[in-house]
mmCIF file of C-alpha atoms in Angstrom:
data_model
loop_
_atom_site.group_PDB
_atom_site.id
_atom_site.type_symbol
_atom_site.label_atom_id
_atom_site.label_comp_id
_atom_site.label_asym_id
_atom_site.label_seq_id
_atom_site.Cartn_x
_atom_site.Cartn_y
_atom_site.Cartn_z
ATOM 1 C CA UNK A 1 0.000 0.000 0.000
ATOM 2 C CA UNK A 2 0.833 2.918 -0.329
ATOM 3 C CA UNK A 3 2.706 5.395 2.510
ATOM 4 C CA UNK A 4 3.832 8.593 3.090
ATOM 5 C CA UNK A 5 5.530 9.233 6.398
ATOM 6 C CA UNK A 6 6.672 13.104 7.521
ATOM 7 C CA UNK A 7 8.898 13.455 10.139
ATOM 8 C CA UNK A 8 10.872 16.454 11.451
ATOM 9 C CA UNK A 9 8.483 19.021 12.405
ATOM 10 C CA UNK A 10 8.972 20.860 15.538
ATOM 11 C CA UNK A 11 8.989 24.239 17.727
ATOM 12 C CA UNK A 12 11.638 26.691 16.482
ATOM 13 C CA UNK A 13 12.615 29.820 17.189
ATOM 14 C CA UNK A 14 12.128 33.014 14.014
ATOM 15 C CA UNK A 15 15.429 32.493 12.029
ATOM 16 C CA UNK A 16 15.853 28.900 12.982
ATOM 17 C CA UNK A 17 16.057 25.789 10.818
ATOM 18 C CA UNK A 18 14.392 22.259 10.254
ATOM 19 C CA UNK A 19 14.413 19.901 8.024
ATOM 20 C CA UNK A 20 11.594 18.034 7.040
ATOM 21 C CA UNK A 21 11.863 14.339 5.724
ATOM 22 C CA UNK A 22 9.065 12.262 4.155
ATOM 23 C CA UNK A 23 9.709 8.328 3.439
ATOM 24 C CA UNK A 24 7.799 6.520 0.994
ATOM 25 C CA UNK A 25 6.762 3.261 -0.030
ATOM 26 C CA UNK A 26 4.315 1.733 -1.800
ATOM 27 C CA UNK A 27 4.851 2.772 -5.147
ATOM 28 C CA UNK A 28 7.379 3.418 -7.791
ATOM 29 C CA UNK A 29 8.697 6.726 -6.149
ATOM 30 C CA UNK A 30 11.304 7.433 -8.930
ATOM 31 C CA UNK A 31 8.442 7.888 -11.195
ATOM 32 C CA UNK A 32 6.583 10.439 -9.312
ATOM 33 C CA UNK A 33 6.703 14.326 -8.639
ATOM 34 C CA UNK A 34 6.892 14.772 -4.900
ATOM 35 C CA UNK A 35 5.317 18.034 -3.155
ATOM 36 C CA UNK A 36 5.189 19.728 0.275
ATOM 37 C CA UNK A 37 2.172 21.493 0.776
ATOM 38 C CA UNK A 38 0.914 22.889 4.251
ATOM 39 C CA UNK A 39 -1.545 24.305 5.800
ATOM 40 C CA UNK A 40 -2.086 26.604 8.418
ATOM 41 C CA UNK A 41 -5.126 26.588 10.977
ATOM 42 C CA UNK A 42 -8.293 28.866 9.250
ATOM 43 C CA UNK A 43 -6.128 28.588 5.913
ATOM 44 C CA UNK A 44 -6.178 27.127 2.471
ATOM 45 C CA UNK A 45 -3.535 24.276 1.882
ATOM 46 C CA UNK A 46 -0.841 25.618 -0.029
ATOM 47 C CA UNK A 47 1.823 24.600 -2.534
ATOM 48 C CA UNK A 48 5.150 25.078 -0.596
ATOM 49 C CA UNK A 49 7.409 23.294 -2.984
ATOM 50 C CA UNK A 50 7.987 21.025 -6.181
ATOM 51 C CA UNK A 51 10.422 18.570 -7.311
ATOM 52 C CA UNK A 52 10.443 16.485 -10.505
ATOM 53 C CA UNK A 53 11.093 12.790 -10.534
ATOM 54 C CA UNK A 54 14.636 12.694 -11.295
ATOM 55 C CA UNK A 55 14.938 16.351 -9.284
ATOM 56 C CA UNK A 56 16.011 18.078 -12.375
ATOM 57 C CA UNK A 57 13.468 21.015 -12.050
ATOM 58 C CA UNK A 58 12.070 22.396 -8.270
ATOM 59 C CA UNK A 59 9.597 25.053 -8.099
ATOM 60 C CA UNK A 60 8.642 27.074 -4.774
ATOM 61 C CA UNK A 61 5.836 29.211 -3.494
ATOM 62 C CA UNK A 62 7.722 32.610 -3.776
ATOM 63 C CA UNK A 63 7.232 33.345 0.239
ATOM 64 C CA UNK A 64 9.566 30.730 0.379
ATOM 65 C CA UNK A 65 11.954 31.121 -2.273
ATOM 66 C CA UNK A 66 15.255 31.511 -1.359
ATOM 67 C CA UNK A 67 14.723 30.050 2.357
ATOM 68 C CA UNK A 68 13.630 26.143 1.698
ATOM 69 C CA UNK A 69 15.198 24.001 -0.451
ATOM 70 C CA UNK A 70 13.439 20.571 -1.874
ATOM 71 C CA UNK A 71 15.435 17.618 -2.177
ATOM 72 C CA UNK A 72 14.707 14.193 -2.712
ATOM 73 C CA UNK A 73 16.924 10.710 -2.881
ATOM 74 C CA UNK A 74 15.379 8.504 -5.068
ATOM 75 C CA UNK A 75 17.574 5.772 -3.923
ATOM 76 C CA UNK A 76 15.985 6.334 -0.329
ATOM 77 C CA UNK A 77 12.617 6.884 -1.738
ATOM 78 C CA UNK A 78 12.839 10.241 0.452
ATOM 79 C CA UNK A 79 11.803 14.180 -0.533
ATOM 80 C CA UNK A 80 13.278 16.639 2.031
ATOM 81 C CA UNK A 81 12.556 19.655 2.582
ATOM 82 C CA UNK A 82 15.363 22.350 4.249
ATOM 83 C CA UNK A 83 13.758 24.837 5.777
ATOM 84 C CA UNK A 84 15.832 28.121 6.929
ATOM 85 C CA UNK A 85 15.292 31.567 7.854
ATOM 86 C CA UNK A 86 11.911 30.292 9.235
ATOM 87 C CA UNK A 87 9.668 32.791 9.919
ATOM 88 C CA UNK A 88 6.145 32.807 12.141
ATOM 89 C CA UNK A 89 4.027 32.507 9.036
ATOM 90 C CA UNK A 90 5.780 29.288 7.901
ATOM 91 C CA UNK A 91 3.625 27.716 11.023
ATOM 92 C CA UNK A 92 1.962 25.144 9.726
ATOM 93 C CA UNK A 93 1.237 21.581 9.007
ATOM 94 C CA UNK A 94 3.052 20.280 6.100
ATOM 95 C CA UNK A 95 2.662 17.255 4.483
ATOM 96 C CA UNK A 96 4.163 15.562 1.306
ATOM 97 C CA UNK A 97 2.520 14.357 -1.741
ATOM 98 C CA UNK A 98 3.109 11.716 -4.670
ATOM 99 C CA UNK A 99 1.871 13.420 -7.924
ATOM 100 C CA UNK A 100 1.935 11.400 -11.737
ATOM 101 C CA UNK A 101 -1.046 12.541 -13.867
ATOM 102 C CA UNK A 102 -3.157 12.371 -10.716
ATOM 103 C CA UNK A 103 -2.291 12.802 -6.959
ATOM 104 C CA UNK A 104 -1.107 9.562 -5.254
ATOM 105 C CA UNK A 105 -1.371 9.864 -1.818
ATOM 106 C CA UNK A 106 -0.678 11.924 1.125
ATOM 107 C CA UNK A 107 1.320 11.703 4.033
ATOM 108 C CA UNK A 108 -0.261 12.676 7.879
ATOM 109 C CA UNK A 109 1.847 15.400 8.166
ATOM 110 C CA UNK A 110 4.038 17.059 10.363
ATOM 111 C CA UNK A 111 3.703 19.950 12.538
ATOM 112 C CA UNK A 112 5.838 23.270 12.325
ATOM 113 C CA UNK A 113 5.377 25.692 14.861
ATOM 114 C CA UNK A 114 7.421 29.186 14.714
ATOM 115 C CA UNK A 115 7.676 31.718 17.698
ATOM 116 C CA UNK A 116 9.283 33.586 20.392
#
């Protein structure tokens, strides 16, 4: 079946770092875009970040841009996301998606909190 797992979420201080990590398996995960989205409580899910399946090409939501970085290791069958520079807006639950012609599955998520 299958299984997306996000780990790596946490309390952090503005201008701190984490990095989130989400496992897969299930499925041919070379094949497949992966995506972070998140969501924030009273908000819209968002796109945070893109990576293609060979992670040629990434693509961010441009609050982001320059402050998380998508990777993924195919070999691992993991997406990453590096988050720096994180700021109290960023709080959130973010979760990582399988996407090939149609979404695959999602993971439970993973909850960032940023503040004082």
């Amino acid at each position: 079946q299958v299984q997306l797992v996000e780990s790596g979420g946490g309390l952090v201080q503005p201008g701190g770092s984490l990095r989130l990590s989400c496992v897969a398996s299930g499925f041919g995960f070379s094949t497949y875009t992966m995506r972070w989205y998140r969501q924030a409580p009273g908000k819209e899910r968002e796109l945070v970040a893109t990576i293609t399946s060979a992670g040629g090409t990434t693509n961010y939501l441009d609050s982001v841009k320059g402050r998380f970085t998508i990777s993924r290791d195919n070999a691992k069958k993991t997406v990453s996301l590096q988050m720096n520079n994180l700021k109290p807006e960023d709080t959130a639950v973010y979760y990582c998606n399988a996407f090939r012609r149609m979404s695959l599955g999602w993971g439970q998520g993973t909850q960032v909190t940023v503040s004082s």
